[in-house]
C-alpha cells in the first residue's frame, strides 16, 4: 500500500511527460488524486505494513499528515481543472511539465510522511524542494523567477543544515554501546544511550534546517515571495501540505529528544521559535498591501502557533497537531479563493480590490468565512485548537507566554481584518456581478465546511489518531 | 595516516581562506575544484580499504566536486559575462579576517563537543565546522548568484567532511552529501539558462524576453 501511494503519482507524472494533450492531462491529474485519496482512506481502515526493514512505515503522525496532503492535493487537482482554462491566454509553462511536477511533488510529500528513517526523511524533503520549484515558476514572470531562485537557494541552505543535523544525530548515536541505526524506532529505543550534547546540537541544526522549509521566522524569507508568485493551487499546497511535511521533520526529531529526556530543552527552543514567528508575522500582517502575501505571512503565524503548541507539550502537543489540520484546510481554501479574486480583478494588491460582495458574491461569502476561520473565531476548528493551546500554556503556569500569544493573535487579527473588510465592502465597480465557475468554488466550500465541522465536533477516529500522535512527543489528550 | 589526514584538512582550510579573499570568479571556481579534489581523496584515508565503498565514494566525489561542478560553473561564467565581484556586501580583507575568527570559533566548538569516539584526524571536525561557517558567510556576504553558488559548494564540502568523520560508524550517510550536489547543478543551470547575474532587482526586462524565447522552443 505504501509503495502504491508513492509510486502511482510517479508513474502518472511520467505519463504526463509523454502525453501532451491537455484534456487527458487533467484526467490523469484527477484520477491520480482520487486513487491517492482512496488509498489514504484505506490506510485508516487497515494498518499498512512496513517496507525495507521499517524504513518506510506509516505511524499515527505520518497517517495524519498523509491525509492532509492527500485531501489538499485532491482539492487542488479539482480546482486546477478550471484554472488551466482560465489561464490559457497568459504566458505560462507547458501544462504537461507543470502537472508532472505537481505529481512528483505529491509523490515526494507522500514519501516524507511514510519515512521512518532520518536519512530517507531528509532525501524526501530535499526532493520536495526540487519537485516544487518549477511549480512556482509557472507564470514565467521576473517576479516568479526571483521567487523561485530565492526558494531554491534559501531552502537548500536549510536542507544542507538539516543534513548536518542528521550527521550530528549519527555522531550522538556513536556513544551507544551497540551501533544505532538512524531510524526513528531505533533511535527512540536507544535514546537514553545517545550523547546528550551532540543530540542537542543535532536538534538545533535539524530545527533550523527543516524550520527554514517550514517557514519559521527568521528563516521564513522565501515564503511570502514563493506563496504570492506561485499559481494559487500551488500556494495552497505549499502552505497547507509542504509546510506540514517540513514540520514532520521537526516532529521526528522531537520524538527522539522526548525519548532521550531532553524535551524540556527542545520545548523551550520551540516555544521561542513559535513566538518569534508569530511576532514577525503579526508585524508584516499589519501593513500588508498584497493579499496573497498576507495569506503567506498568516501561514508563518500559524506555523508559529503549532510550533508553540508542541513546544508547550502535554495538551499543547495534541492541540498543535489539531491546529495543523485546521490551518491546512483553512489556508488552502483561502489561497484558492484568492485565485478567484485574482482572476476577477487581475491584481494582487489589496488597494485595487473592493466590493467583493457585489462583484463575485459566492467567492466573497467564502472569503469572509475563511477569514473568520483563519483568525480563529468560533465556531471554526481553528478556534478550538488555538484555545486549547492557550489552555495548555495556562495549565503549565506560563502566564507570560499565554499573554504574548493572545497579544500576537489579536495583532494578526487586526492586521487581516482591515484588509479583508476593505476587500469585501467598499465601492464595487459598476459592472455588476461576474459569472463564477462552480469548479473554482467547490473545493474552498468543502474545506470551509470541514473546518466548521471540526469546530463543532472532532470525529473519534481523528481524535484517537491525534492523541496517539501527540503521545509520540509526550503529549496528552484532553 | 593521521598526520596525512590533518595535512589535508589544513589544505582544505587554506582553500577556504583563499576563496574568502579572492574577487576573480574564475579563481574562486578553481579553488573550489581543488577543495573538492582534496576532499575526494579523504575517503581513501579514512575508510577501511577492504571494501569498495570508500574507493567508489572517492571517485564519485572527485568526479562531481573536483570536475563536473567546477566545469559547469566555468561554463555559466562565460555565459553570464561576469569576471569578478566588484561590490560584495563585505569586502575581501574583512572577509579574510572573519575567516580567521571562524577558525577560532570552529576550534572552540570542537572543544565544547567532544566526540564519543576518536576521529581519524584531530583536525577533521574543526575544519568541517570552518567549511560550514565559511560557506554560510559567503552566501550572505556576496551579491552575485555565481558566488553564492560557490558559497553553497563550500558549505556542502564542510558538511561532507563532517560526514567522513562518521564514515566508519554509519553506513550510507556520507553518500547523502553527494545528493546536495544536485542542488548545485540546479543552481548552475538556473544561472546558465536565466542569466541571473546580480541580485534580482537588477534583472531587467530585456533579459526576460530572452527567457520567453527559450520557453517557446
XYZ file of C-alpha atoms in Angstrom:
695
model
C 0.000 0.000 0.000
C 2.788 2.418 0.929
C 4.639 1.546 -2.247
C 1.493 2.238 -4.265
C 0.989 5.594 -2.554
C 4.441 6.738 -3.613
C 4.773 5.002 -6.963
C 1.391 5.771 -8.539
C 1.984 9.554 -8.638
C 5.470 8.978 -10.061
C 4.139 6.750 -12.823
C 1.369 9.244 -13.531
C 3.959 12.033 -13.701
C 5.985 10.105 -16.258
C 2.812 9.510 -18.237
C 2.129 13.265 -18.186
C 5.552 14.000 -19.634
C 4.823 11.647 -22.517
C 1.266 12.858 -23.168
C 0.822 16.436 -24.278
C -2.924 16.570 -24.832
C -4.209 18.955 -22.167
C -7.620 17.330 -21.754
C -6.096 13.962 -20.952
C -3.590 15.624 -18.597
C -6.446 16.945 -16.490
C -7.986 13.496 -16.367
C -4.696 11.923 -15.247
C -4.345 14.511 -12.503
C -7.852 13.920 -11.176
C -7.539 10.151 -11.457
C -4.225 10.072 -9.583
C -5.527 12.386 -6.878
C -8.625 10.205 -6.439
C -6.631 6.966 -6.253
C -4.261 8.563 -3.763
C -7.179 9.739 -1.657
C -8.809 6.302 -1.698
C -5.543 4.590 -0.743
C -5.089 7.078 2.087
C -8.615 6.340 3.241
C -7.780 2.632 3.214
C -4.804 3.352 5.471
C -7.300 4.446 8.112
C -9.192 1.184 7.792
C -6.276 -1.251 7.554
C -2.850 -0.806 9.021
C -0.428 -0.837 6.055
C 2.669 -2.974 6.517
C 6.176 -1.508 6.638
C 8.729 -1.818 3.862
C 12.532 -2.009 3.698
C 13.057 -3.168 7.287
C 10.792 -0.446 8.600
C 12.436 2.448 6.726
C 9.030 3.037 5.202
C 6.086 2.698 7.537
C 3.029 4.669 8.464
C 2.620 5.593 12.112
C -0.149 7.751 13.540
C 1.642 11.044 12.939
C 2.533 10.012 9.396
C -1.050 8.945 8.750
C -2.330 12.320 9.933
C -0.030 14.291 7.656
C -0.515 11.907 4.744
C -4.234 12.550 4.994
C -3.727 16.315 4.977
C -1.505 16.035 1.896
C -3.913 13.751 0.091
C -7.063 15.763 0.827
C -5.420 19.038 -0.123
C -3.985 17.586 -3.291
C -7.355 16.212 -4.372
C -8.980 19.589 -3.720
C -6.305 21.454 -5.641
C -6.493 18.993 -8.529
C -10.205 19.687 -8.819
C -9.588 23.418 -8.720
C -6.845 23.222 -11.344
C -9.236 21.783 -13.940
C -10.850 25.184 -14.200
C -7.609 27.087 -13.644
C -5.947 25.965 -16.856
C -8.915 27.042 -18.947
C -8.773 30.468 -17.335
C -5.048 30.911 -17.773
C -4.997 29.644 -21.331
C -4.190 33.050 -22.796
C -1.498 34.224 -20.361
C 2.109 33.097 -20.816
C 2.990 30.091 -18.722
C 4.951 26.881 -18.501
C 3.813 23.911 -20.546
C 0.955 22.139 -18.823
C 2.430 18.685 -19.117
C 5.609 19.734 -17.282
C 3.563 21.556 -14.679
C 1.267 18.616 -13.955
C 4.182 16.186 -13.982
C 5.977 18.303 -11.382
C 2.780 18.535 -9.378
C 2.508 14.744 -9.313
C 6.203 14.352 -8.424
C 5.554 16.833 -5.656
C 2.717 14.624 -4.385
C 4.989 11.572 -4.502
C 7.773 13.294 -2.551
C 5.402 14.650 0.076
C 3.902 11.194 0.478
C 7.413 9.826 0.899
C 8.041 12.350 3.679
C 5.002 11.142 5.588
C 5.964 7.463 5.363
C 9.697 7.887 6.065
C 10.696 6.357 9.347
C 14.433 6.829 8.862
C 16.216 10.146 9.186
C 18.285 9.685 6.017
C 15.251 8.830 3.933
C 13.254 11.645 5.511
C 15.997 14.058 4.520
C 16.117 12.769 0.963
C 12.336 13.077 0.706
C 12.272 16.643 1.995
C 15.097 17.581 -0.367
C 13.098 16.076 -3.207
C 10.029 18.152 -2.341
C 12.113 21.288 -2.950
C 13.294 20.104 -6.339
C 9.817 18.989 -7.392
C 8.058 22.149 -6.303
C 10.473 24.797 -7.613
C 9.226 24.565 -11.242
C 5.668 24.934 -9.934
C 6.441 28.367 -8.506
C 7.919 29.430 -11.824
C 4.676 28.650 -13.675
C 3.895 32.198 -14.780
C 7.367 32.889 -16.178
C 7.454 36.452 -14.956
C 10.517 38.220 -13.472
C 8.718 38.090 -10.136
C 8.199 34.358 -10.237
C 11.807 33.821 -11.342
C 13.012 35.777 -8.350
C 10.677 33.840 -6.059
C 11.843 30.502 -7.464
C 15.525 31.365 -7.120
C 15.037 32.568 -3.562
C 13.019 29.471 -2.707
C 15.662 27.156 -4.117
C 18.608 28.913 -2.541
C 17.191 29.508 0.932
C 15.503 26.127 1.216
C 18.567 24.269 0.026
C 20.711 26.011 2.608
C 18.091 24.828 5.081
C 18.317 21.330 3.654
C 22.113 21.422 3.911
C 21.895 22.389 7.577
C 19.358 19.628 8.139
C 21.853 17.170 6.657
C 24.470 18.438 9.068
C 21.877 17.935 11.810
C 21.370 14.362 10.630
C 25.149 13.810 10.769
C 25.243 15.237 14.287
C 22.458 12.838 15.219
C 24.602 10.000 13.904
C 27.514 11.340 15.955
C 25.285 11.296 19.035
C 24.470 7.693 18.209
C 28.130 6.629 18.342
C 28.014 6.975 22.133
C 25.740 3.932 22.372
C 27.453 0.628 23.150
C 25.806 -1.078 20.155
C 25.615 0.579 16.713
C 22.421 2.605 16.392
C 20.585 2.903 13.087
C 19.236 6.328 12.197
C 15.692 5.014 12.105
C 13.115 6.670 14.312
C 12.340 3.364 16.004
C 15.976 2.502 16.753
C 16.819 5.988 17.973
C 13.854 6.175 20.335
C 14.659 2.757 21.811
C 18.313 3.699 22.397
C 17.549 7.360 23.105
C 18.978 7.279 26.610
C 22.311 5.971 25.322
C 22.805 8.852 22.871
C 25.315 11.553 23.716
C 23.143 14.404 25.071
C 25.421 17.267 23.941
C 25.526 16.015 20.350
C 21.822 15.274 20.419
C 21.124 18.858 21.454
C 23.331 20.155 18.653
C 21.538 17.825 16.232
C 18.171 19.106 17.383
C 19.233 22.714 16.822
C 20.506 22.078 13.295
C 17.532 19.961 12.323
C 15.170 22.581 13.731
C 16.853 25.422 11.850
C 17.181 23.324 8.693
C 13.664 21.960 8.499
C 12.366 25.151 10.127
C 13.590 27.074 7.090
C 11.391 24.911 4.936
C 8.528 25.148 7.393
C 8.658 28.937 7.336
C 9.644 29.639 10.928
C 10.907 33.181 11.429
C 13.560 34.458 10.940
C 14.286 31.822 8.247
C 10.943 32.424 6.524
C 12.085 34.990 3.949
C 11.457 32.750 0.919
C 7.898 32.022 1.928
C 5.962 35.234 1.147
C 7.594 35.504 -2.281
C 7.030 31.905 -3.262
C 3.448 31.846 -1.992
C 2.483 35.061 -3.705
C 4.114 34.270 -7.053
C 3.036 30.656 -7.419
C -0.316 29.790 -9.017
C -2.989 29.754 -6.316
C -3.483 25.998 -6.281
C 0.276 25.569 -5.784
C 0.284 28.152 -2.988
C -2.479 26.157 -1.340
C -0.337 23.008 -1.495
C 2.837 24.788 -0.384
C 1.146 26.335 2.585
C -1.190 23.545 3.581
C 0.824 20.457 2.748
C 4.518 21.246 2.259
C 4.973 23.293 5.432
C 3.432 20.433 7.378
C 5.822 17.965 5.766
C 8.765 20.070 6.927
C 7.132 20.208 10.334
C 7.054 16.424 10.360
C 10.870 16.511 10.115
C 10.975 18.566 13.302
C 8.345 16.331 14.865
C 10.516 13.238 14.285
C 13.493 14.966 15.878
C 11.379 15.947 18.841
C 10.274 12.341 19.136
C 13.897 11.285 19.683
C 14.538 14.196 22.051
C 11.471 13.284 24.112
C 12.624 9.685 24.372
C 16.074 10.905 25.406
C 14.586 13.083 28.135
C 15.729 16.444 26.768
C 12.203 17.529 25.869
C 12.419 20.492 28.258
C 15.427 21.876 26.345
C 13.750 21.237 22.993
C 10.396 22.570 24.160
C 11.841 25.904 25.314
C 13.518 26.466 21.949
C 10.343 25.535 20.094
C 8.329 27.970 22.210
C 10.823 30.722 21.405
C 10.708 29.996 17.661
C 6.920 29.821 17.800
C 6.530 33.201 19.451
C 9.184 34.834 17.234
C 7.385 33.559 14.128
C 4.066 34.839 15.396
C 5.680 38.196 16.159
C 7.298 38.551 12.727
C 4.049 37.596 11.028
C 1.978 39.995 13.116
C 4.240 42.916 12.196
C 4.086 42.146 8.487
C 0.341 41.462 8.593
C -0.328 44.901 9.996
C 0.870 46.724 6.922
C 0.367 44.341 4.056
C -0.564 45.609 0.603
C -0.776 42.293 -1.245
C -3.460 39.840 -0.162
C -1.589 36.723 -1.245
C 1.435 37.859 0.752
C -0.970 38.482 3.611
C -2.050 34.843 3.460
C 1.606 33.806 3.288
C 2.503 35.736 6.426
C -0.548 34.261 8.064
C 0.999 30.858 7.313
C 4.159 31.949 9.131
C 1.935 32.943 12.035
C 0.141 29.604 12.104
C 3.372 27.612 11.829
C 4.433 29.638 14.859
C 1.229 28.681 16.657
C 1.669 24.993 16.094
C 5.353 25.119 16.988
C 4.365 26.864 20.198
C 1.774 24.155 20.785
C 4.169 21.230 20.521
C 6.821 23.232 22.384
C 4.491 23.527 25.366
C 3.952 19.782 25.290
C 1.210 17.974 27.193
C -2.156 19.187 25.981
C -0.377 21.622 23.661
C 1.030 18.800 21.504
C -2.466 17.499 20.818
C -3.734 20.992 20.061
C -0.743 21.773 17.840
C -1.419 18.734 15.680
C -5.120 19.561 15.536
C -4.148 23.058 14.524
C -2.048 21.689 11.672
C -5.200 20.036 10.294
C -7.344 23.125 10.757
C -4.790 25.500 9.327
C -4.146 23.376 6.248
C -7.819 23.224 5.313
C -8.494 26.886 6.001
C -5.401 28.220 4.296
C -5.839 26.036 1.238
C -9.417 27.308 0.878
C -8.254 30.910 1.234
C -5.477 30.560 -1.347
C -7.861 29.006 -3.852
C -10.329 31.839 -3.263
C -7.500 34.312 -3.703
C -7.032 32.705 -7.121
C -10.656 33.502 -7.931
C -10.204 37.092 -6.795
C -7.060 37.491 -8.907
C -8.966 36.195 -11.889
C -11.808 38.674 -11.359
C -9.677 41.738 -10.553
C -6.382 40.891 -12.279
C -4.463 42.246 -9.324
C -2.919 41.002 -6.124
C -2.944 44.351 -4.357
C -5.472 44.929 -1.609
C -5.799 48.509 -2.822
C -7.316 47.564 -6.165
C -9.807 45.031 -4.832
C -13.034 46.309 -3.338
C -16.691 45.410 -3.285
C -16.206 41.654 -3.482
C -19.784 41.093 -2.335
C -21.135 42.962 -5.332
C -18.745 41.515 -7.894
C -18.203 37.850 -7.056
C -20.688 37.150 -4.249
C -20.109 33.416 -3.791
C -16.341 33.849 -3.521
C -16.908 36.794 -1.198
C -19.048 34.802 1.238
C -16.465 32.016 1.379
C -13.634 34.565 1.678
C -15.391 36.104 4.684
C -15.945 32.671 6.232
C -12.297 31.793 5.571
C -11.197 34.996 7.239
C -13.202 34.206 10.377
C -11.746 30.711 10.389
C -8.129 31.799 9.926
C -8.240 34.332 12.765
C -9.645 31.601 14.996
C -13.142 32.757 15.738
C -15.805 30.332 16.919
C -17.386 28.071 15.749
C -14.482 27.093 13.453
C -11.962 24.360 14.230
C -9.111 26.848 14.474
C -10.835 28.377 17.489
C -10.821 25.057 19.299
C -7.135 24.362 18.594
C -5.966 27.885 19.414
C -7.973 27.905 22.628
C -6.567 24.520 23.634
C -3.019 25.826 23.140
C -3.901 28.772 25.376
C -5.270 26.363 27.970
C -2.062 24.315 27.785
C 0.032 27.431 28.397
C -2.098 28.470 31.373
C -2.227 24.952 32.810
C 1.564 24.842 32.900
C 1.684 28.230 34.583
C 3.270 30.060 31.619
C 1.302 33.270 32.195
C 3.532 35.493 30.100
C 3.622 33.069 27.186
C -0.177 32.964 27.213
C -0.360 36.759 27.319
C 2.157 37.196 24.463
C 0.310 34.553 22.468
C -3.019 36.321 22.890
C -1.492 39.707 22.112
C 0.116 38.448 18.886
C -3.083 36.682 17.840
C -5.053 39.889 18.213
C -2.427 41.892 16.320
C -2.700 39.452 13.430
C -6.481 39.669 13.644
C -6.386 43.472 13.442
C -3.978 43.405 10.518
C -6.012 40.934 8.499
C -9.409 42.377 9.413
C -8.577 45.781 7.949
C -7.514 44.280 4.633
C -10.339 41.764 4.363
C -13.089 44.253 5.256
C -11.734 46.674 2.690
C -11.818 43.958 0.043
C -15.309 42.716 0.919
C -17.077 46.044 1.160
C -16.053 49.316 -0.367
C -17.279 50.667 -3.664
C -17.864 47.962 -6.229
C -17.285 48.651 -9.864
C -20.468 49.363 -11.773
C -20.284 46.266 -13.950
C -22.374 44.115 -11.614
C -21.677 40.519 -10.589
C -19.340 38.405 -12.715
C -20.216 34.809 -13.511
C -18.399 32.421 -11.168
C -17.361 28.933 -12.061
C -18.667 26.175 -9.841
C -15.435 24.142 -10.063
C -13.450 27.021 -8.609
C -15.819 27.244 -5.623
C -16.461 23.640 -4.708
C -13.055 22.900 -3.148
C -12.978 26.005 -0.923
C -16.566 25.261 0.093
C -15.744 21.680 1.088
C -12.672 22.777 3.044
C -14.599 25.510 4.824
C -17.345 23.070 5.793
C -14.713 20.627 7.091
C -13.118 23.291 9.286
C -16.535 24.259 10.558
C -17.339 20.631 11.308
C -14.037 20.214 13.164
C -15.017 23.177 15.293
C -18.284 21.565 16.284
C -17.082 18.018 16.782
C -13.849 16.088 16.298
C -14.607 12.585 14.970
C -13.487 9.893 17.377
C -11.181 8.271 14.809
C -9.331 11.534 14.214
C -9.257 12.262 17.919
C -7.658 8.863 18.608
C -5.057 9.410 15.899
C -4.260 12.892 17.178
C -3.920 11.563 20.701
C -1.581 8.736 19.767
C 0.464 11.018 17.505
C 0.760 13.535 20.340
C 1.762 10.727 22.684
C 4.840 10.143 20.479
C 6.196 13.514 21.634
C 5.000 13.139 25.196
C 1.670 14.869 24.704
C -1.638 14.080 26.349
C -5.179 14.150 25.004
C -7.750 16.460 26.589
C 47.908 8.188 8.432
C 46.580 10.686 10.925
C 49.216 13.299 10.019
C 48.308 13.000 6.343
C 44.610 13.486 7.086
C 45.385 16.524 9.194
C 47.639 17.948 6.492
C 44.804 17.512 4.011
C 42.361 19.252 6.323
C 44.766 22.175 6.698
C 44.937 22.438 2.910
C 41.138 22.430 2.738
C 41.027 25.216 5.310
C 43.576 27.178 3.265
C 41.417 26.914 0.150
C 38.511 28.226 2.202
C 40.517 31.240 3.311
C 41.677 31.843 -0.248
C 38.117 31.737 -1.582
C 37.200 34.342 1.006
C 39.905 36.699 -0.226
C 39.680 36.324 -3.994
C 37.491 38.505 -6.172
C 38.112 36.867 -9.543
C 35.324 34.370 -10.056
C 37.409 32.034 -12.199
C 39.985 31.705 -9.428
C 37.212 31.030 -6.921
C 35.878 28.234 -9.095
C 39.371 26.721 -9.483
C 39.876 26.888 -5.724
C 36.573 25.132 -5.114
C 37.650 22.450 -7.585
C 40.905 21.932 -5.681
C 38.964 21.739 -2.447
C 36.617 19.184 -3.957
C 39.503 17.059 -5.192
C 41.238 17.224 -1.805
C 38.068 16.113 -0.046
C 37.669 13.415 -2.652
C 40.949 11.845 -1.502
C 39.771 11.773 2.094
C 37.554 8.645 1.954
C 40.644 6.661 0.876
C 42.449 7.702 4.054
C 39.538 7.380 6.462
C 37.596 4.385 5.251
C 38.534 0.746 5.522
C 40.018 -0.086 2.135
C 38.979 -3.729 2.234
C 35.633 -2.829 0.733
C 34.903 -0.994 -2.482
C 32.758 1.634 -0.768
C 35.400 4.278 0.049
C 37.119 3.929 -3.330
C 33.849 4.379 -5.165
C 32.933 7.337 -2.946
C 36.311 8.952 -3.623
C 35.904 8.524 -7.365
C 32.373 9.946 -7.381
C 33.383 12.867 -5.173
C 36.386 13.794 -7.304
C 34.279 13.494 -10.432
C 31.494 15.656 -9.024
C 33.152 18.216 -6.779
C 36.516 18.302 -8.442
C 35.476 18.214 -12.059
C 31.787 18.334 -13.120
C 30.544 21.149 -10.922
C 33.527 23.472 -11.497
C 33.269 22.783 -15.211
C 29.567 23.686 -15.198
C 30.317 26.784 -13.166
C 33.028 27.916 -15.569
C 30.710 27.412 -18.493
C 27.990 29.538 -16.964
C 30.638 32.087 -16.006
C 31.357 32.560 -19.688
C 27.669 32.855 -20.484
C 26.890 35.247 -17.672
C 29.654 37.695 -18.725
C 30.983 38.417 -15.267
C 34.654 38.440 -14.331
C 34.766 39.443 -10.712
C 32.547 40.631 -7.951
C 33.105 44.365 -7.640
C 30.935 45.334 -4.725
C 30.371 42.495 -2.285
C 28.405 43.247 0.874
C 31.537 42.536 2.905
C 34.958 43.450 1.479
C 37.682 40.875 0.800
C 40.091 41.891 3.537
C 37.290 41.949 6.079
C 36.183 38.558 4.774
C 39.599 37.029 5.489
C 39.541 38.480 8.967
C 36.116 36.956 9.530
C 37.532 33.684 8.195
C 40.239 33.747 10.859
C 37.621 34.387 13.521
C 35.606 31.493 12.098
C 38.626 29.209 12.513
C 38.853 30.185 16.149
C 35.118 29.590 16.550
C 35.459 26.160 14.948
C 38.165 25.097 17.376
C 36.086 26.378 20.260
C 33.062 24.402 19.031
C 35.270 21.339 18.717
C 36.450 21.696 22.291
C 32.875 22.093 23.502
C 31.628 18.993 21.697
C 33.951 16.088 22.377
C 33.149 13.127 20.139
C 32.254 9.843 21.815
C 34.952 8.176 19.662
C 38.383 9.207 18.363
C 38.123 10.575 14.839
C 40.640 9.558 12.185
C 42.208 13.019 12.243
C 42.164 15.561 15.052
C 41.638 18.471 12.637
C 38.739 16.920 10.780
C 35.950 18.350 12.928
C 37.303 21.911 13.255
C 37.988 22.010 9.537
C 34.478 20.752 8.772
C 32.915 23.397 11.010
C 35.138 26.015 9.381
C 33.881 24.976 5.953
C 30.264 25.240 7.091
C 30.814 28.697 8.588
C 32.729 29.921 5.533
C 30.012 28.712 3.202
C 27.253 30.380 5.196
C 29.266 33.585 5.316
C 29.859 33.662 1.560
C 26.161 33.063 0.962
C 25.217 36.224 2.815
C 28.261 38.365 2.028
C 28.284 38.111 -1.782
C 25.831 39.555 -4.263
C 26.500 37.650 -7.443
C 24.464 34.496 -7.813
C 27.527 32.585 -9.028
C 29.463 33.485 -5.915
C 26.540 32.369 -3.773
C 26.633 29.031 -5.507
C 30.344 28.757 -4.659
C 29.399 29.576 -1.081
C 26.872 26.773 -1.140
C 29.515 24.429 -2.509
C 31.884 25.328 0.322
C 29.108 24.809 2.878
C 28.360 21.457 1.333
C 32.025 20.458 1.397
C 32.153 21.253 5.097
C 29.153 19.035 5.733
C 30.713 16.311 3.582
C 33.917 16.466 5.628
C 31.864 16.099 8.761
C 30.113 13.097 7.309
C 33.508 11.498 6.600
C 34.350 11.681 10.305
C 31.396 9.379 10.874
C 32.108 7.108 7.946
C 33.493 4.201 9.955
C 30.400 4.281 12.195
C 27.450 4.936 9.901
C 26.911 3.370 6.544
C 25.356 5.222 3.639
C 25.363 8.571 5.411
C 28.184 10.416 3.667
C 26.781 9.333 0.355
C 23.750 11.502 1.082
C 26.031 14.515 0.928
C 26.585 13.807 -2.741
C 22.868 14.428 -3.267
C 23.380 18.034 -2.211
C 25.442 18.407 -5.362
C 22.161 18.055 -7.206
C 21.180 21.464 -5.928
C 24.424 22.985 -7.095
C 23.724 21.527 -10.515
C 20.261 23.060 -10.481
C 21.631 26.431 -9.411
C 24.206 26.423 -12.144
C 21.553 25.508 -14.657
C 19.466 28.360 -13.310
C 22.311 30.795 -13.852
C 23.146 29.482 -17.270
C 19.583 29.449 -18.521
C 18.222 32.549 -16.868
C 21.457 34.539 -16.759
C 20.987 35.595 -13.197
C 23.985 37.859 -12.805
C 23.186 40.086 -9.937
C 20.591 40.427 -7.258
C 17.070 40.312 -8.528
C 16.320 43.989 -8.662
C 18.956 44.121 -11.365
C 17.327 41.641 -13.663
C 15.898 43.815 -16.330
C 13.069 43.247 -18.706
C 15.405 42.876 -21.707
C 16.769 39.677 -20.323
C 13.331 38.357 -19.563
C 12.342 38.411 -23.228
C 15.196 36.029 -23.836
C 13.506 33.813 -21.312
C 10.297 33.749 -23.292
C 12.127 32.727 -26.435
C 13.505 29.837 -24.556
C 10.072 28.699 -23.398
C 8.696 28.844 -26.915
C 11.129 26.309 -28.218
